[in-house]
Amino acid sequence: MEREGTATPDEPRVRLRRQGLRCTPGRLRVLTLLLVSGRHLSITETWEELTRSGEAIHPATVYRTLETLTAVGVTHAVHGPGPTRYGVTGDPHHHTVCQRCGAVAALSGEHLVEAAARIEELTGLRPDSSGSFLVSGRCARCSS
């Protein structure tokens, strides 16, 4: 599963350079936030957290940065109800999405090995390493 809340100081730079991207201040701030938070954040949540931390950048820069990082595979987008949320691409994992509040959580691929095998058996679809299950329902907070 993805590491939550950890990042070495050079990790954002390494990830950007590995994809041939320049290490601009905006890219470094956005990627560092996602790495340190360990969460999937919307564009607005990313902008708000950066603003609260005193590292404000223009919302359009946050949008362009997340789109660029997703296009090259540094981050991934999770579409569900509400705004798209972005997470750092790492170990293969799947996602749960709350249909009410839109909260996204990562779910380790190891927990769904049997389900993936059964889906392949039933449909012939063979999920690859870049594939992702998206499980929708209601989170604990919205269920109560």
PDB file of N, CA, C and O in Angstrom, residues 12-90:
ATOM      1  N   PRO A  12      10.411  14.374  -3.699  1.00  0.00           N
ATOM      2  CA  PRO A  12       9.664  15.054  -4.771  1.00  0.00           C
ATOM      3  C   PRO A  12      10.551  15.372  -5.974  1.00  0.00           C
ATOM      4  O   PRO A  12      10.137  15.171  -7.121  1.00  0.00           O
ATOM      5  N   ARG A  13      11.754  15.844  -5.742  1.00  0.00           N
ATOM      6  CA  ARG A  13      12.678  16.163  -6.840  1.00  0.00           C
ATOM      7  C   ARG A  13      13.013  14.916  -7.652  1.00  0.00           C
ATOM      8  O   ARG A  13      13.034  14.954  -8.872  1.00  0.00           O
ATOM      9  N   VAL A  14      13.259  13.810  -6.965  1.00  0.00           N
ATOM     10  CA  VAL A  14      13.593  12.555  -7.646  1.00  0.00           C
ATOM     11  C   VAL A  14      12.423  12.111  -8.521  1.00  0.00           C
ATOM     12  O   VAL A  14      12.609  11.728  -9.679  1.00  0.00           O
ATOM     13  N   ARG A  15      11.229  12.162  -7.983  1.00  0.00           N
ATOM     14  CA  ARG A  15      10.040  11.746  -8.744  1.00  0.00           C
ATOM     15  C   ARG A  15       9.830  12.625  -9.980  1.00  0.00           C
ATOM     16  O   ARG A  15       9.494  12.121 -11.046  1.00  0.00           O
ATOM     17  N   LEU A  16      10.007  13.929  -9.829  1.00  0.00           N
ATOM     18  CA  LEU A  16       9.828  14.830 -10.971  1.00  0.00           C
ATOM     19  C   LEU A  16      10.905  14.595 -12.024  1.00  0.00           C
ATOM     20  O   LEU A  16      10.601  14.483 -13.222  1.00  0.00           O
ATOM     21  N   ARG A  17      12.141  14.522 -11.597  1.00  0.00           N
ATOM     22  CA  ARG A  17      13.242  14.335 -12.553  1.00  0.00           C
ATOM     23  C   ARG A  17      13.154  12.997 -13.270  1.00  0.00           C
ATOM     24  O   ARG A  17      13.494  12.893 -14.440  1.00  0.00           O
ATOM     25  N   ARG A  18      12.701  11.975 -12.571  1.00  0.00           N
ATOM     26  CA  ARG A  18      12.553  10.643 -13.176  1.00  0.00           C
ATOM     27  C   ARG A  18      11.592  10.707 -14.376  1.00  0.00           C
ATOM     28  O   ARG A  18      11.727   9.932 -15.313  1.00  0.00           O
ATOM     29  N   GLN A  19      10.655  11.625 -14.323  1.00  0.00           N
ATOM     30  CA  GLN A  19       9.691  11.770 -15.414  1.00  0.00           C
ATOM     31  C   GLN A  19      10.085  12.873 -16.396  1.00  0.00           C
ATOM     32  O   GLN A  19       9.324  13.236 -17.285  1.00  0.00           O
ATOM     33  N   GLY A  20      11.271  13.451 -16.205  1.00  0.00           N
ATOM     34  CA  GLY A  20      11.754  14.482 -17.121  1.00  0.00           C
ATOM     35  C   GLY A  20      11.133  15.847 -16.890  1.00  0.00           C
ATOM     36  O   GLY A  20      11.159  16.699 -17.777  1.00  0.00           O
ATOM     37  N   LEU A  21      10.583  16.061 -15.705  1.00  0.00           N
ATOM     38  CA  LEU A  21       9.948  17.340 -15.386  1.00  0.00           C
ATOM     39  C   LEU A  21      10.898  18.249 -14.619  1.00  0.00           C
ATOM     40  O   LEU A  21      11.712  17.783 -13.820  1.00  0.00           O
ATOM     41  N   ARG A  22      10.759  19.543 -14.867  1.00  0.00           N
ATOM     42  CA  ARG A  22      11.515  20.524 -14.087  1.00  0.00           C
ATOM     43  C   ARG A  22      10.957  20.577 -12.670  1.00  0.00           C
ATOM     44  O   ARG A  22       9.771  20.372 -12.443  1.00  0.00           O
ATOM     45  N   CYS A  23      11.817  20.894 -11.742  1.00  0.00           N
ATOM     46  CA  CYS A  23      11.429  20.992 -10.332  1.00  0.00           C
ATOM     47  C   CYS A  23      11.032  22.432 -10.012  1.00  0.00           C
ATOM     48  O   CYS A  23      11.754  23.149  -9.322  1.00  0.00           O
ATOM     49  N   THR A  24       9.868  22.840 -10.503  1.00  0.00           N
ATOM     50  CA  THR A  24       9.403  24.198 -10.234  1.00  0.00           C
ATOM     51  C   THR A  24       8.889  24.275  -8.798  1.00  0.00           C
ATOM     52  O   THR A  24       8.502  23.255  -8.208  1.00  0.00           O
ATOM     53  N   PRO A  25       8.866  25.468  -8.220  1.00  0.00           N
ATOM     54  CA  PRO A  25       8.358  25.594  -6.838  1.00  0.00           C
ATOM     55  C   PRO A  25       6.929  25.059  -6.690  1.00  0.00           C
ATOM     56  O   PRO A  25       6.628  24.376  -5.708  1.00  0.00           O
ATOM     57  N   GLY A  26       6.065  25.349  -7.653  1.00  0.00           N
ATOM     58  CA  GLY A  26       4.683  24.874  -7.568  1.00  0.00           C
ATOM     59  C   GLY A  26       4.590  23.362  -7.590  1.00  0.00           C
ATOM     60  O   GLY A  26       3.869  22.757  -6.793  1.00  0.00           O
ATOM     61  N   ARG A  27       5.317  22.724  -8.487  1.00  0.00           N
ATOM     62  CA  ARG A  27       5.303  21.259  -8.558  1.00  0.00           C
ATOM     63  C   ARG A  27       5.835  20.649  -7.271  1.00  0.00           C
ATOM     64  O   ARG A  27       5.285  19.671  -6.758  1.00  0.00           O
ATOM     65  N   LEU A  28       6.919  21.219  -6.758  1.00  0.00           N
ATOM     66  CA  LEU A  28       7.497  20.695  -5.525  1.00  0.00           C
ATOM     67  C   LEU A  28       6.529  20.843  -4.357  1.00  0.00           C
ATOM     68  O   LEU A  28       6.389  19.919  -3.541  1.00  0.00           O
ATOM     69  N   ARG A  29       5.854  21.982  -4.261  1.00  0.00           N
ATOM     70  CA  ARG A  29       4.909  22.189  -3.149  1.00  0.00           C
ATOM     71  C   ARG A  29       3.738  21.215  -3.224  1.00  0.00           C
ATOM     72  O   ARG A  29       3.342  20.615  -2.224  1.00  0.00           O
ATOM     73  N   VAL A  30       3.152  21.078  -4.420  1.00  0.00           N
ATOM     74  CA  VAL A  30       1.987  20.199  -4.577  1.00  0.00           C
ATOM     75  C   VAL A  30       2.380  18.758  -4.309  1.00  0.00           C
ATOM     76  O   VAL A  30       1.713  18.048  -3.541  1.00  0.00           O
ATOM     77  N   LEU A  31       3.456  18.294  -4.914  1.00  0.00           N
ATOM     78  CA  LEU A  31       3.869  16.906  -4.734  1.00  0.00           C
ATOM     79  C   LEU A  31       4.266  16.621  -3.290  1.00  0.00           C
ATOM     80  O   LEU A  31       3.915  15.568  -2.738  1.00  0.00           O
ATOM     81  N   THR A  32       4.974  17.534  -2.656  1.00  0.00           N
ATOM     82  CA  THR A  32       5.352  17.348  -1.257  1.00  0.00           C
ATOM     83  C   THR A  32       4.112  17.233  -0.380  1.00  0.00           C
ATOM     84  O   THR A  32       4.041  16.366   0.496  1.00  0.00           O
ATOM     85  N   LEU A  33       3.119  18.083  -0.611  1.00  0.00           N
ATOM     86  CA  LEU A  33       1.881  18.014   0.164  1.00  0.00           C
ATOM     87  C   LEU A  33       1.231  16.642   0.017  1.00  0.00           C
ATOM     88  O   LEU A  33       0.835  16.026   1.011  1.00  0.00           O
ATOM     89  N   LEU A  34       1.106  16.160  -1.207  1.00  0.00           N
ATOM     90  CA  LEU A  34       0.467  14.864  -1.418  1.00  0.00           C
ATOM     91  C   LEU A  34       1.273  13.732  -0.764  1.00  0.00           C
ATOM     92  O   LEU A  34       0.695  12.820  -0.171  1.00  0.00           O
ATOM     93  N   LEU A  35       2.589  13.803  -0.872  1.00  0.00           N
ATOM     94  CA  LEU A  35       3.433  12.778  -0.254  1.00  0.00           C
ATOM     95  C   LEU A  35       3.317  12.787   1.266  1.00  0.00           C
ATOM     96  O   LEU A  35       3.177  11.739   1.901  1.00  0.00           O
ATOM     97  N   VAL A  36       3.384  13.965   1.853  1.00  0.00           N
ATOM     98  CA  VAL A  36       3.362  14.079   3.313  1.00  0.00           C
ATOM     99  C   VAL A  36       1.982  13.760   3.879  1.00  0.00           C
ATOM    100  O   VAL A  36       1.862  13.096   4.909  1.00  0.00           O
ATOM    101  N   SER A  37       0.929  14.194   3.191  1.00  0.00           N
ATOM    102  CA  SER A  37      -0.416  13.969   3.714  1.00  0.00           C
ATOM    103  C   SER A  37      -0.829  12.511   3.594  1.00  0.00           C
ATOM    104  O   SER A  37      -1.589  12.017   4.428  1.00  0.00           O
ATOM    105  N   GLY A  38      -0.345  11.818   2.547  1.00  0.00           N
ATOM    106  CA  GLY A  38      -0.756  10.435   2.338  1.00  0.00           C
ATOM    107  C   GLY A  38      -2.213  10.294   1.951  1.00  0.00           C
ATOM    108  O   GLY A  38      -2.769   9.203   2.005  1.00  0.00           O
ATOM    109  N   ARG A  39      -2.846  11.402   1.546  1.00  0.00           N
ATOM    110  CA  ARG A  39      -4.275  11.398   1.214  1.00  0.00           C
ATOM    111  C   ARG A  39      -4.477  11.707  -0.261  1.00  0.00           C
ATOM    112  O   ARG A  39      -3.574  12.162  -0.942  1.00  0.00           O
ATOM    113  N   HIS A  40      -5.687  11.487  -0.723  1.00  0.00           N
ATOM    114  CA  HIS A  40      -6.112  11.894  -2.056  1.00  0.00           C
ATOM    115  C   HIS A  40      -6.861  13.214  -1.876  1.00  0.00           C
ATOM    116  O   HIS A  40      -7.851  13.267  -1.147  1.00  0.00           O
ATOM    117  N   LEU A  41      -6.372  14.258  -2.528  1.00  0.00           N
ATOM    118  CA  LEU A  41      -6.946  15.590  -2.342  1.00  0.00           C
ATOM    119  C   LEU A  41      -7.496  16.138  -3.652  1.00  0.00           C
ATOM    120  O   LEU A  41      -6.932  15.885  -4.718  1.00  0.00           O
ATOM    121  N   SER A  42      -8.548  16.931  -3.549  1.00  0.00           N
ATOM    122  CA  SER A  42      -9.078  17.630  -4.723  1.00  0.00           C
ATOM    123  C   SER A  42      -8.187  18.842  -5.000  1.00  0.00           C
ATOM    124  O   SER A  42      -7.337  19.206  -4.176  1.00  0.00           O
ATOM    125  N   ILE A  43      -8.409  19.469  -6.121  1.00  0.00           N
ATOM    126  CA  ILE A  43      -7.658  20.680  -6.452  1.00  0.00           C
ATOM    127  C   ILE A  43      -7.892  21.742  -5.381  1.00  0.00           C
ATOM    128  O   ILE A  43      -6.948  22.366  -4.896  1.00  0.00           O
ATOM    129  N   THR A  44      -9.151  21.908  -4.986  1.00  0.00           N
ATOM    130  CA  THR A  44      -9.486  22.916  -3.974  1.00  0.00           C
ATOM    131  C   THR A  44      -8.841  22.579  -2.630  1.00  0.00           C
ATOM    132  O   THR A  44      -8.278  23.462  -1.972  1.00  0.00           O
ATOM    133  N   GLU A  45      -8.907  21.318  -2.219  1.00  0.00           N
ATOM    134  CA  GLU A  45      -8.291  20.925  -0.947  1.00  0.00           C
ATOM    135  C   GLU A  45      -6.785  21.139  -0.982  1.00  0.00           C
ATOM    136  O   GLU A  45      -6.197  21.594   0.006  1.00  0.00           O
ATOM    137  N   THR A  46      -6.165  20.833  -2.108  1.00  0.00           N
ATOM    138  CA  THR A  46      -4.723  21.042  -2.248  1.00  0.00           C
ATOM    139  C   THR A  46      -4.393  22.513  -2.094  1.00  0.00           C
ATOM    140  O   THR A  46      -3.496  22.901  -1.335  1.00  0.00           O
ATOM    141  N   TRP A  47      -5.129  23.360  -2.801  1.00  0.00           N
ATOM    142  CA  TRP A  47      -4.905  24.808  -2.740  1.00  0.00           C
ATOM    143  C   TRP A  47      -5.124  25.315  -1.313  1.00  0.00           C
ATOM    144  O   TRP A  47      -4.313  26.093  -0.792  1.00  0.00           O
ATOM    145  N   GLU A  48      -6.214  24.873  -0.665  1.00  0.00           N
ATOM    146  CA  GLU A  48      -6.507  25.334   0.692  1.00  0.00           C
ATOM    147  C   GLU A  48      -5.418  24.916   1.682  1.00  0.00           C
ATOM    148  O   GLU A  48      -5.017  25.706   2.533  1.00  0.00           O
ATOM    149  N   GLU A  49      -4.942  23.684   1.572  1.00  0.00           N
ATOM    150  CA  GLU A  49      -3.886  23.221   2.495  1.00  0.00           C
ATOM    151  C   GLU A  49      -2.586  23.971   2.270  1.00  0.00           C
ATOM    152  O   GLU A  49      -1.881  24.302   3.225  1.00  0.00           O
ATOM    153  N   LEU A  50      -2.250  24.244   1.014  1.00  0.00           N
ATOM    154  CA  LEU A  50      -1.042  25.014   0.734  1.00  0.00           C
ATOM    155  C   LEU A  50      -1.176  26.433   1.278  1.00  0.00           C
ATOM    156  O   LEU A  50      -0.224  26.979   1.846  1.00  0.00           O
ATOM    157  N   THR A  51      -2.349  27.019   1.131  1.00  0.00           N
ATOM    158  CA  THR A  51      -2.594  28.374   1.632  1.00  0.00           C
ATOM    159  C   THR A  51      -2.468  28.408   3.158  1.00  0.00           C
ATOM    160  O   THR A  51      -1.818  29.290   3.720  1.00  0.00           O
ATOM    161  N   ARG A  52      -3.080  27.417   3.832  1.00  0.00           N
ATOM    162  CA  ARG A  52      -3.000  27.343   5.299  1.00  0.00           C
ATOM    163  C   ARG A  52      -1.563  27.189   5.785  1.00  0.00           C
ATOM    164  O   ARG A  52      -1.197  27.697   6.834  1.00  0.00           O
ATOM    165  N   SER A  53      -0.754  26.498   5.014  1.00  0.00           N
ATOM    166  CA  SER A  53       0.633  26.265   5.434  1.00  0.00           C
ATOM    167  C   SER A  53       1.547  27.427   5.094  1.00  0.00           C
ATOM    168  O   SER A  53       2.740  27.387   5.391  1.00  0.00           O
ATOM    169  N   GLY A  54       0.987  28.464   4.449  1.00  0.00           N
ATOM    170  CA  GLY A  54       1.793  29.624   4.097  1.00  0.00           C
ATOM    171  C   GLY A  54       2.526  29.472   2.777  1.00  0.00           C
ATOM    172  O   GLY A  54       3.378  30.289   2.435  1.00  0.00           O
ATOM    173  N   GLU A  55       2.223  28.431   2.037  1.00  0.00           N
ATOM    174  CA  GLU A  55       2.870  28.194   0.745  1.00  0.00           C
ATOM    175  C   GLU A  55       1.877  28.372  -0.392  1.00  0.00           C
ATOM    176  O   GLU A  55       1.814  27.549  -1.315  1.00  0.00           O
ATOM    177  N   ALA A  56       1.106  29.426  -0.328  1.00  0.00           N
ATOM    178  CA  ALA A  56       0.037  29.652  -1.297  1.00  0.00           C
ATOM    179  C   ALA A  56       0.574  29.772  -2.717  1.00  0.00           C
ATOM    180  O   ALA A  56       1.596  30.400  -2.960  1.00  0.00           O
ATOM    181  N   ILE A  57      -0.123  29.107  -3.621  1.00  0.00           N
ATOM    182  CA  ILE A  57       0.110  29.288  -5.049  1.00  0.00           C
ATOM    183  C   ILE A  57      -1.253  29.458  -5.692  1.00  0.00           C
ATOM    184  O   ILE A  57      -2.274  29.084  -5.114  1.00  0.00           O
ATOM    185  N   HIS A  58      -1.296  30.028  -6.860  1.00  0.00           N
ATOM    186  CA  HIS A  58      -2.554  30.323  -7.535  1.00  0.00           C
ATOM    187  C   HIS A  58      -3.318  29.030  -7.823  1.00  0.00           C
ATOM    188  O   HIS A  58      -2.724  28.026  -8.197  1.00  0.00           O
ATOM    189  N   PRO A  59      -4.649  29.037  -7.654  1.00  0.00           N
ATOM    190  CA  PRO A  59      -5.439  27.830  -7.924  1.00  0.00           C
ATOM    191  C   PRO A  59      -5.227  27.273  -9.330  1.00  0.00           C
ATOM    192  O   PRO A  59      -5.220  26.057  -9.525  1.00  0.00           O
ATOM    193  N   ALA A  60      -5.041  28.145 -10.313  1.00  0.00           N
ATOM    194  CA  ALA A  60      -4.803  27.664 -11.681  1.00  0.00           C
ATOM    195  C   ALA A  60      -3.482  26.903 -11.764  1.00  0.00           C
ATOM    196  O   ALA A  60      -3.357  25.926 -12.522  1.00  0.00           O
ATOM    197  N   THR A  61      -2.503  27.300 -10.973  1.00  0.00           N
ATOM    198  CA  THR A  61      -1.222  26.595 -10.947  1.00  0.00           C
ATOM    199  C   THR A  61      -1.395  25.219 -10.328  1.00  0.00           C
ATOM    200  O   THR A  61      -0.812  24.234 -10.796  1.00  0.00           O
ATOM    201  N   VAL A  62      -2.205  25.128  -9.285  1.00  0.00           N
ATOM    202  CA  VAL A  62      -2.485  23.831  -8.659  1.00  0.00           C
ATOM    203  C   VAL A  62      -3.139  22.914  -9.692  1.00  0.00           C
ATOM    204  O   VAL A  62      -2.743  21.753  -9.861  1.00  0.00           O
ATOM    205  N   TYR A  63      -4.128  23.438 -10.415  1.00  0.00           N
ATOM    206  CA  TYR A  63      -4.826  22.650 -11.437  1.00  0.00           C
ATOM    207  C   TYR A  63      -3.854  22.161 -12.504  1.00  0.00           C
ATOM    208  O   TYR A  63      -3.789  20.963 -12.807  1.00  0.00           O
ATOM    209  N   ARG A  64      -3.077  23.076 -13.074  1.00  0.00           N
ATOM    210  CA  ARG A  64      -2.130  22.715 -14.141  1.00  0.00           C
ATOM    211  C   ARG A  64      -1.083  21.726 -13.625  1.00  0.00           C
ATOM    212  O   ARG A  64      -0.698  20.790 -14.327  1.00  0.00           O
ATOM    213  N   THR A  65      -0.629  21.925 -12.403  1.00  0.00           N
ATOM    214  CA  THR A  65       0.377  21.038 -11.823  1.00  0.00           C
ATOM    215  C   THR A  65      -0.172  19.623 -11.668  1.00  0.00           C
ATOM    216  O   THR A  65       0.476  18.652 -12.061  1.00  0.00           O
ATOM    217  N   LEU A  66      -1.363  19.498 -11.114  1.00  0.00           N
ATOM    218  CA  LEU A  66      -1.944  18.168 -10.923  1.00  0.00           C
ATOM    219  C   LEU A  66      -2.231  17.489 -12.262  1.00  0.00           C
ATOM    220  O   LEU A  66      -2.037  16.279 -12.403  1.00  0.00           O
ATOM    221  N   GLU A  67      -2.673  18.247 -13.241  1.00  0.00           N
ATOM    222  CA  GLU A  67      -2.917  17.678 -14.573  1.00  0.00           C
ATOM    223  C   GLU A  67      -1.604  17.187 -15.191  1.00  0.00           C
ATOM    224  O   GLU A  67      -1.541  16.107 -15.779  1.00  0.00           O
ATOM    225  N   THR A  68      -0.544  17.973 -15.050  1.00  0.00           N
ATOM    226  CA  THR A  68       0.765  17.585 -15.593  1.00  0.00           C
ATOM    227  C   THR A  68       1.305  16.355 -14.880  1.00  0.00           C
ATOM    228  O   THR A  68       1.773  15.406 -15.526  1.00  0.00           O
ATOM    229  N   LEU A  69       1.253  16.355 -13.548  1.00  0.00           N
ATOM    230  CA  LEU A  69       1.760  15.222 -12.783  1.00  0.00           C
ATOM    231  C   LEU A  69       0.983  13.943 -13.089  1.00  0.00           C
ATOM    232  O   LEU A  69       1.555  12.850 -13.139  1.00  0.00           O
ATOM    233  N   THR A  70      -0.312  14.080 -13.328  1.00  0.00           N
ATOM    234  CA  THR A  70      -1.132  12.917 -13.660  1.00  0.00           C
ATOM    235  C   THR A  70      -0.822  12.426 -15.074  1.00  0.00           C
ATOM    236  O   THR A  70      -0.742  11.219 -15.313  1.00  0.00           O
ATOM    237  N   ALA A  71      -0.609  13.339 -15.987  1.00  0.00           N
ATOM    238  CA  ALA A  71      -0.315  12.963 -17.378  1.00  0.00           C
ATOM    239  C   ALA A  71       0.951  12.130 -17.496  1.00  0.00           C
ATOM    240  O   ALA A  71       1.037  11.257 -18.371  1.00  0.00           O
ATOM    241  N   VAL A  72       1.926  12.364 -16.624  1.00  0.00           N
ATOM    242  CA  VAL A  72       3.185  11.612 -16.691  1.00  0.00           C
ATOM    243  C   VAL A  72       3.239  10.465 -15.674  1.00  0.00           C
ATOM    244  O   VAL A  72       4.243   9.773 -15.587  1.00  0.00           O
ATOM    245  N   GLY A  73       2.192  10.282 -14.890  1.00  0.00           N
ATOM    246  CA  GLY A  73       2.121   9.148 -13.977  1.00  0.00           C
ATOM    247  C   GLY A  73       2.697   9.359 -12.591  1.00  0.00           C
ATOM    248  O   GLY A  73       2.804   8.405 -11.823  1.00  0.00           O
ATOM    249  N   VAL A  74       3.050  10.591 -12.241  1.00  0.00           N
ATOM    250  CA  VAL A  74       3.544  10.856 -10.883  1.00  0.00           C
ATOM    251  C   VAL A  74       2.378  10.805  -9.899  1.00  0.00           C
ATOM    252  O   VAL A  74       2.520  10.340  -8.768  1.00  0.00           O
ATOM    253  N   THR A  75       1.226  11.297 -10.326  1.00  0.00           N
ATOM    254  CA  THR A  75       0.003  11.219  -9.533  1.00  0.00           C
ATOM    255  C   THR A  75      -1.050  10.492 -10.356  1.00  0.00           C
ATOM    256  O   THR A  75      -0.880  10.266 -11.551  1.00  0.00           O
ATOM    257  N   HIS A  76      -2.151  10.157  -9.724  1.00  0.00           N
ATOM    258  CA  HIS A  76      -3.281   9.549 -10.412  1.00  0.00           C
ATOM    259  C   HIS A  76      -4.551  10.254  -9.946  1.00  0.00           C
ATOM    260  O   HIS A  76      -4.603  10.804  -8.839  1.00  0.00           O
ATOM    261  N   ALA A  77      -5.549  10.240 -10.819  1.00  0.00           N
ATOM    262  CA  ALA A  77      -6.825  10.882 -10.525  1.00  0.00           C
ATOM    263  C   ALA A  77      -7.859   9.823 -10.184  1.00  0.00           C
ATOM    264  O   ALA A  77      -7.919   8.771 -10.829  1.00  0.00           O
ATOM    265  N   VAL A  78      -8.661  10.111  -9.171  1.00  0.00           N
ATOM    266  CA  VAL A  78      -9.758   9.236  -8.792  1.00  0.00           C
ATOM    267  C   VAL A  78     -11.040  10.016  -8.996  1.00  0.00           C
ATOM    268  O   VAL A  78     -11.259  11.051  -8.359  1.00  0.00           O
ATOM    269  N   HIS A  79     -11.863   9.531  -9.924  1.00  0.00           N
ATOM    270  CA  HIS A  79     -13.123  10.202 -10.244  1.00  0.00           C
ATOM    271  C   HIS A  79     -14.240   9.534  -9.454  1.00  0.00           C
ATOM    272  O   HIS A  79     -14.290   8.317  -9.349  1.00  0.00           O
ATOM    273  N   GLY A  80     -15.089  10.328  -8.910  1.00  0.00           N
ATOM    274  CA  GLY A  80     -16.214   9.805  -8.154  1.00  0.00           C
ATOM    275  C   GLY A  80     -17.209  10.927  -7.990  1.00  0.00           C
ATOM    276  O   GLY A  80     -17.123  11.937  -8.682  1.00  0.00           O
ATOM    277  N   PRO A  81     -18.125  10.765  -7.083  1.00  0.00           N
ATOM    278  CA  PRO A  81     -19.021  11.885  -6.842  1.00  0.00           C
ATOM    279  C   PRO A  81     -18.217  13.060  -6.298  1.00  0.00           C
ATOM    280  O   PRO A  81     -17.230  12.863  -5.587  1.00  0.00           O
ATOM    281  N   GLY A  82     -18.578  14.234  -6.690  1.00  0.00           N
ATOM    282  CA  GLY A  82     -17.843  15.410  -6.246  1.00  0.00           C
ATOM    283  C   GLY A  82     -16.596  15.601  -7.085  1.00  0.00           C
ATOM    284  O   GLY A  82     -16.446  15.022  -8.163  1.00  0.00           O
ATOM    285  N   PRO A  83     -15.670  16.384  -6.580  1.00  0.00           N
ATOM    286  CA  PRO A  83     -14.486  16.718  -7.375  1.00  0.00           C
ATOM    287  C   PRO A  83     -13.526  15.533  -7.519  1.00  0.00           C
ATOM    288  O   PRO A  83     -13.486  14.639  -6.680  1.00  0.00           O
ATOM    289  N   THR A  84     -12.773  15.550  -8.594  1.00  0.00           N
ATOM    290  CA  THR A  84     -11.714  14.572  -8.796  1.00  0.00           C
ATOM    291  C   THR A  84     -10.676  14.764  -7.704  1.00  0.00           C
ATOM    292  O   THR A  84     -10.368  15.884  -7.320  1.00  0.00           O
ATOM    293  N   ARG A  85     -10.156  13.666  -7.205  1.00  0.00           N
ATOM    294  CA  ARG A  85      -9.136  13.726  -6.165  1.00  0.00           C
ATOM    295  C   ARG A  85      -7.866  13.083  -6.703  1.00  0.00           C
ATOM    296  O   ARG A  85      -7.914  12.160  -7.501  1.00  0.00           O
ATOM    297  N   TYR A  86      -6.728  13.590  -6.254  1.00  0.00           N
ATOM    298  CA  TYR A  86      -5.432  13.166  -6.763  1.00  0.00           C
ATOM    299  C   TYR A  86      -4.587  12.568  -5.651  1.00  0.00           C
ATOM    300  O   TYR A  86      -4.568  13.081  -4.538  1.00  0.00           O
ATOM    301  N   GLY A  87      -3.892  11.490  -5.982  1.00  0.00           N
ATOM    302  CA  GLY A  87      -2.998  10.839  -5.042  1.00  0.00           C
ATOM    303  C   GLY A  87      -1.678  10.535  -5.724  1.00  0.00           C
ATOM    304  O   GLY A  87      -1.586  10.519  -6.954  1.00  0.00           O
ATOM    305  N   VAL A  88      -0.668  10.271  -4.928  1.00  0.00           N
ATOM    306  CA  VAL A  88       0.656   9.957  -5.458  1.00  0.00           C
ATOM    307  C   VAL A  88       0.655   8.514  -5.948  1.00  0.00           C
ATOM    308  O   VAL A  88       0.195   7.610  -5.245  1.00  0.00           O
ATOM    309  N   THR A  89       1.157   8.310  -7.142  1.00  0.00           N
ATOM    310  CA  THR A  89       1.260   6.966  -7.689  1.00  0.00           C
ATOM    311  C   THR A  89       2.407   6.256  -6.988  1.00  0.00           C
ATOM    312  O   THR A  89       3.496   6.796  -6.856  1.00  0.00           O
ATOM    313  N   GLY A  90       2.133   5.073  -6.518  1.00  0.00           N
ATOM    314  CA  GLY A  90       3.137   4.296  -5.805  1.00  0.00           C
ATOM    315  C   GLY A  90       2.857   2.831  -6.005  1.00  0.00           C
ATOM    316  O   GLY A  90       2.618   2.390  -7.128  1.00  0.00           O
TER     317      GLY A  90
END
